[in-house]
Structure formats: C-alpha cells, structure tokens
Amino acid sequence: MIPNRVKNLFAFIDYLHSKIEHYQSFGGLFSELESLGNKRRNLIPNNYFDKKKLDEINSEIKNKFEVINSEIIQPIKQKATELNICNPEKIETLWNNNISEIENLHNEVNENEVKHIVNQKDKYLHFRLNAPRNLFTQNDFAPEFFDELDKILKELFKDFDEYKKNEFDSLPLNSVEVNLTTFFLKDLKNLEVKTPKQPEKLKPKLKIPQ
C-alpha cells in the first residue's frame, strides 16, 4: 500500500502538472524580467545618469516580480503546506519529512500501484521539462525548493525505473541566474540602488611652527 506521505507527494505532483499552462502564460513576463536584468547589469550605480535608470528598472522589476510571487510562488508554498509535504520556509524538511516512508516503498506496493507510481513519475518529469525554465531560476525560493524536490522524488522513483534511463539526471539545473541574483535575492522593499556617500576630504594638517 502506498503510504500517506507518498500519496501527498503524488497530490503535489498532480497540482504542479495541472498548472503547466498557467505557468507558461507568464513566459512573456519572465522574458521581460530577464531583459530588465540584462539592462540593469550594464548600468553603473554611482553614475548620476545611470542612477535614474536603475531606479526606474528596479521599480519595474518589483512590480513584475510581485505578480510572479503572488501567482506562482506563494500558491506553490501554500499547496506544499496544505499537503504537509514540508515547511516551505525550511526546505530541508522536504527530505526529512518524507524519506522514511519512501525507503521501503518498493516492498509495500502491489502491481496496480506500480503503474500509478510510474505515471506520477512521468507527470513530474513532464512538468519539469515543460514549465518555463525561468520559473526555476528567477527567484530565491524555487531553485532550492525544486532541487530538494528533485532529490526526494529521484529517491522515490529510483526503484520504478523500468528502462534504467536515470531521467532525473538529465533535468535542467535549478540555479539562480547570475545577472538576476542581485535583485531577486533582495527584499522587494529594498530594491532601490542608493548612491554611496563619498568620503569626506581630509583637511590638511597645519604645521606647528617650531
């Protein structure tokens, strides 16, 4: 019999798979964020003229990212919490909460359940390969979360890989893109780039006449 925690992981896979088209609908917004990141990277914060452009870009980034956060990131966190697969604020719980019921799964299931397990594996792989690539890179939550989810699901499905293709090994890496890190890993309230104060000029020391 499939344990309850594994059933919850399968329900989470169903949720992600059902949202593929919804996530794809934000492809244009992800591209705009990437373009803004490239523009921002080429500006100099201490330059008077670039500073104004940076403020405008940061404001635009904040508005666009808030849409991604409310439409994608927060619902994923809420679903993970609802299904009790982990504490989204402590990503390591994704492994710690589920590994014990996964380790002996292949000894507890019947043939009909195996078909369901393989189907869930295919659903997750389909999600990972068809959701927008930037979903897994352009924020500070998804890269770590999906790395851990990939890891626990690879462990779950490893004994149900009929053709031994190691499909999880070929999944794209989940890493924050370097040129986007500077603003996606900051608090959205602190996106403005401030020109640092210039050090005060030291006054020359007066020589005391002998």
mmCIF file of N, CA and C in Angstrom, residues 3-16 75-99 101-102 124 141 145-146 148-150 152-153 156:
data_model
loop_
_atom_site.group_PDB
_atom_site.id
_atom_site.type_symbol
_atom_site.label_atom_id
_atom_site.label_comp_id
_atom_site.label_asym_id
_atom_site.label_seq_id
_atom_site.Cartn_x
_atom_site.Cartn_y
_atom_site.Cartn_z
ATOM 1 N N PRO A 3 2.116 4.656 1.159
ATOM 2 C CA PRO A 3 1.991 5.413 2.418
ATOM 3 C C PRO A 3 1.382 6.799 2.183
ATOM 4 N N ASN A 4 0.820 7.363 3.237
ATOM 5 C CA ASN A 4 0.126 8.645 3.126
ATOM 6 C C ASN A 4 1.040 9.778 2.672
ATOM 7 N N ARG A 5 2.256 9.812 3.180
ATOM 8 C CA ARG A 5 3.154 10.899 2.790
ATOM 9 C C ARG A 5 3.508 10.817 1.305
ATOM 10 N N VAL A 6 3.632 9.609 0.803
ATOM 11 C CA VAL A 6 3.896 9.444 -0.630
ATOM 12 C C VAL A 6 2.667 9.864 -1.434
ATOM 13 N N LYS A 7 1.487 9.535 -0.928
ATOM 14 C CA LYS A 7 0.251 9.981 -1.593
ATOM 15 C C LYS A 7 0.198 11.507 -1.660
ATOM 16 N N ASN A 8 0.658 12.156 -0.591
ATOM 17 C CA ASN A 8 0.669 13.620 -0.579
ATOM 18 C C ASN A 8 1.656 14.181 -1.601
ATOM 19 N N LEU A 9 2.797 13.525 -1.734
ATOM 20 C CA LEU A 9 3.747 13.940 -2.771
ATOM 21 C C LEU A 9 3.132 13.782 -4.158
ATOM 22 N N PHE A 10 2.393 12.708 -4.356
ATOM 23 C CA PHE A 10 1.727 12.494 -5.644
ATOM 24 C C PHE A 10 0.663 13.569 -5.893
ATOM 25 N N ALA A 11 -0.046 13.954 -4.832
ATOM 26 C CA ALA A 11 -1.046 15.021 -4.972
ATOM 27 C C ALA A 11 -0.367 16.340 -5.337
ATOM 28 N N PHE A 12 0.823 16.561 -4.797
ATOM 29 C CA PHE A 12 1.571 17.778 -5.125
ATOM 30 C C PHE A 12 2.035 17.741 -6.580
ATOM 31 N N ILE A 13 2.456 16.573 -7.044
ATOM 32 C CA ILE A 13 2.821 16.414 -8.457
ATOM 33 C C ILE A 13 1.618 16.711 -9.343
ATOM 34 N N ASP A 14 0.453 16.200 -8.963
ATOM 35 C CA ASP A 14 -0.771 16.467 -9.730
ATOM 36 C C ASP A 14 -1.039 17.967 -9.810
ATOM 37 N N TYR A 15 -0.823 18.648 -8.690
ATOM 38 C CA TYR A 15 -1.036 20.099 -8.653
ATOM 39 C C TYR A 15 -0.090 20.807 -9.625
ATOM 40 N N LEU A 16 1.194 20.498 -9.538
ATOM 41 C CA LEU A 16 2.174 21.143 -10.418
ATOM 42 C C LEU A 16 1.869 20.850 -11.888
ATOM 43 N N PRO A 75 1.323 30.421 -4.174
ATOM 44 C CA PRO A 75 0.448 29.241 -4.274
ATOM 45 C C PRO A 75 1.193 27.912 -4.148
ATOM 46 N N ILE A 76 2.421 27.836 -4.672
ATOM 47 C CA ILE A 76 3.215 26.612 -4.515
ATOM 48 C C ILE A 76 3.514 26.374 -3.034
ATOM 49 N N LYS A 77 3.906 27.425 -2.336
ATOM 50 C CA LYS A 77 4.176 27.301 -0.899
ATOM 51 C C LYS A 77 2.920 26.872 -0.141
ATOM 52 N N GLN A 78 1.797 27.486 -0.498
ATOM 53 C CA GLN A 78 0.540 27.167 0.188
ATOM 54 C C GLN A 78 0.127 25.713 -0.044
ATOM 55 N N LYS A 79 0.295 25.231 -1.272
ATOM 56 C CA LYS A 79 -0.071 23.841 -1.572
ATOM 57 C C LYS A 79 0.852 22.867 -0.835
ATOM 58 N N ALA A 80 2.139 23.180 -0.776
ATOM 59 C CA ALA A 80 3.081 22.323 -0.045
ATOM 60 C C ALA A 80 2.710 22.259 1.435
ATOM 61 N N THR A 81 2.285 23.388 1.984
ATOM 62 C CA THR A 81 1.869 23.437 3.391
ATOM 63 C C THR A 81 0.562 22.680 3.596
ATOM 64 N N GLU A 82 -0.381 22.897 2.692
ATOM 65 C CA GLU A 82 -1.691 22.242 2.782
ATOM 66 C C GLU A 82 -1.561 20.719 2.759
ATOM 67 N N LEU A 83 -0.668 20.211 1.915
ATOM 68 C CA LEU A 83 -0.471 18.761 1.798
ATOM 69 C C LEU A 83 0.515 18.224 2.834
ATOM 70 N N ASN A 84 1.106 19.136 3.595
ATOM 71 C CA ASN A 84 2.044 18.762 4.659
ATOM 72 C C ASN A 84 3.238 17.969 4.128
ATOM 73 N N ILE A 85 3.708 18.348 2.938
ATOM 74 C CA ILE A 85 4.897 17.654 2.427
ATOM 75 C C ILE A 85 6.175 18.276 2.978
ATOM 76 N N CYS A 86 6.086 19.521 3.440
ATOM 77 C CA CYS A 86 7.256 20.182 4.013
ATOM 78 C C CYS A 86 6.845 21.517 4.612
ATOM 79 N N ASN A 87 7.783 22.136 5.290
ATOM 80 C CA ASN A 87 7.661 23.535 5.692
ATOM 81 C C ASN A 87 8.416 24.349 4.643
ATOM 82 N N PRO A 88 7.723 25.129 3.809
ATOM 83 C CA PRO A 88 8.401 25.843 2.722
ATOM 84 C C PRO A 88 9.489 26.805 3.189
ATOM 85 N N GLU A 89 9.433 27.192 4.464
ATOM 86 C CA GLU A 89 10.464 28.085 4.990
ATOM 87 C C GLU A 89 11.689 27.306 5.470
ATOM 88 N N LYS A 90 11.567 25.984 5.513
ATOM 89 C CA LYS A 90 12.693 25.122 5.887
ATOM 90 C C LYS A 90 12.756 23.997 4.857
ATOM 91 N N ILE A 91 13.447 24.262 3.763
ATOM 92 C CA ILE A 91 13.418 23.370 2.607
ATOM 93 C C ILE A 91 13.885 21.958 2.953
ATOM 94 N N GLU A 92 14.786 21.847 3.926
ATOM 95 C CA GLU A 92 15.313 20.522 4.276
ATOM 96 C C GLU A 92 14.224 19.579 4.777
ATOM 97 N N THR A 93 13.088 20.126 5.230
ATOM 98 C CA THR A 93 12.001 19.268 5.714
ATOM 99 C C THR A 93 11.362 18.469 4.577
ATOM 100 N N LEU A 94 11.581 18.891 3.356
ATOM 101 C CA LEU A 94 11.054 18.136 2.216
ATOM 102 C C LEU A 94 11.670 16.737 2.182
ATOM 103 N N TRP A 95 12.940 16.662 2.475
ATOM 104 C CA TRP A 95 13.615 15.360 2.566
ATOM 105 C C TRP A 95 13.318 14.688 3.905
ATOM 106 N N ASN A 96 13.508 15.431 4.983
ATOM 107 C CA ASN A 96 13.404 14.837 6.321
ATOM 108 C C ASN A 96 12.011 14.288 6.627
ATOM 109 N N ASN A 97 10.982 14.949 6.139
ATOM 110 C CA ASN A 97 9.608 14.527 6.446
ATOM 111 C C ASN A 97 9.162 13.298 5.660
ATOM 112 N N ASN A 98 9.828 13.024 4.540
ATOM 113 C CA ASN A 98 9.298 12.014 3.619
ATOM 114 C C ASN A 98 10.186 10.795 3.390
ATOM 115 N N ILE A 99 11.463 10.908 3.710
ATOM 116 C CA ILE A 99 12.390 9.854 3.314
ATOM 117 C C ILE A 99 12.084 8.513 3.971
ATOM 118 N N GLU A 101 9.273 7.046 4.748
ATOM 119 C CA GLU A 101 8.196 6.296 4.098
ATOM 120 C C GLU A 101 8.541 5.925 2.660
ATOM 121 N N ILE A 102 9.531 6.587 2.106
ATOM 122 C CA ILE A 102 9.938 6.299 0.732
ATOM 123 C C ILE A 102 10.890 5.104 0.667
ATOM 124 N N TYR A 124 5.634 14.235 -13.298
ATOM 125 C CA TYR A 124 6.576 15.204 -12.736
ATOM 126 C C TYR A 124 7.647 15.575 -13.760
ATOM 127 N N PHE A 141 13.297 31.335 -4.080
ATOM 128 C CA PHE A 141 12.657 30.166 -3.465
ATOM 129 C C PHE A 141 12.766 28.921 -4.339
ATOM 130 N N PHE A 145 14.077 24.918 -3.613
ATOM 131 C CA PHE A 145 12.918 24.051 -3.389
ATOM 132 C C PHE A 145 12.879 22.913 -4.403
ATOM 133 N N PHE A 146 13.036 23.236 -5.684
ATOM 134 C CA PHE A 146 12.938 22.192 -6.706
ATOM 135 C C PHE A 146 14.185 21.311 -6.751
ATOM 136 N N GLU A 148 15.567 20.261 -4.026
ATOM 137 C CA GLU A 148 15.246 19.298 -2.968
ATOM 138 C C GLU A 148 14.108 18.375 -3.400
ATOM 139 N N LEU A 149 13.132 18.928 -4.113
ATOM 140 C CA LEU A 149 12.026 18.096 -4.602
ATOM 141 C C LEU A 149 12.533 17.077 -5.621
ATOM 142 N N ASP A 150 13.399 17.514 -6.525
ATOM 143 C CA ASP A 150 14.010 16.576 -7.481
ATOM 144 C C ASP A 150 14.714 15.444 -6.742
ATOM 145 N N ILE A 152 14.287 14.244 -3.601
ATOM 146 C CA ILE A 152 13.434 13.292 -2.884
ATOM 147 C C ILE A 152 12.617 12.446 -3.861
ATOM 148 N N LEU A 153 12.206 13.030 -4.986
ATOM 149 C CA LEU A 153 11.435 12.255 -5.966
ATOM 150 C C LEU A 153 12.329 11.283 -6.739
ATOM 151 N N LEU A 156 12.422 8.462 -4.562
ATOM 152 C CA LEU A 156 11.138 7.762 -4.574
ATOM 153 C C LEU A 156 10.999 6.863 -5.805
#
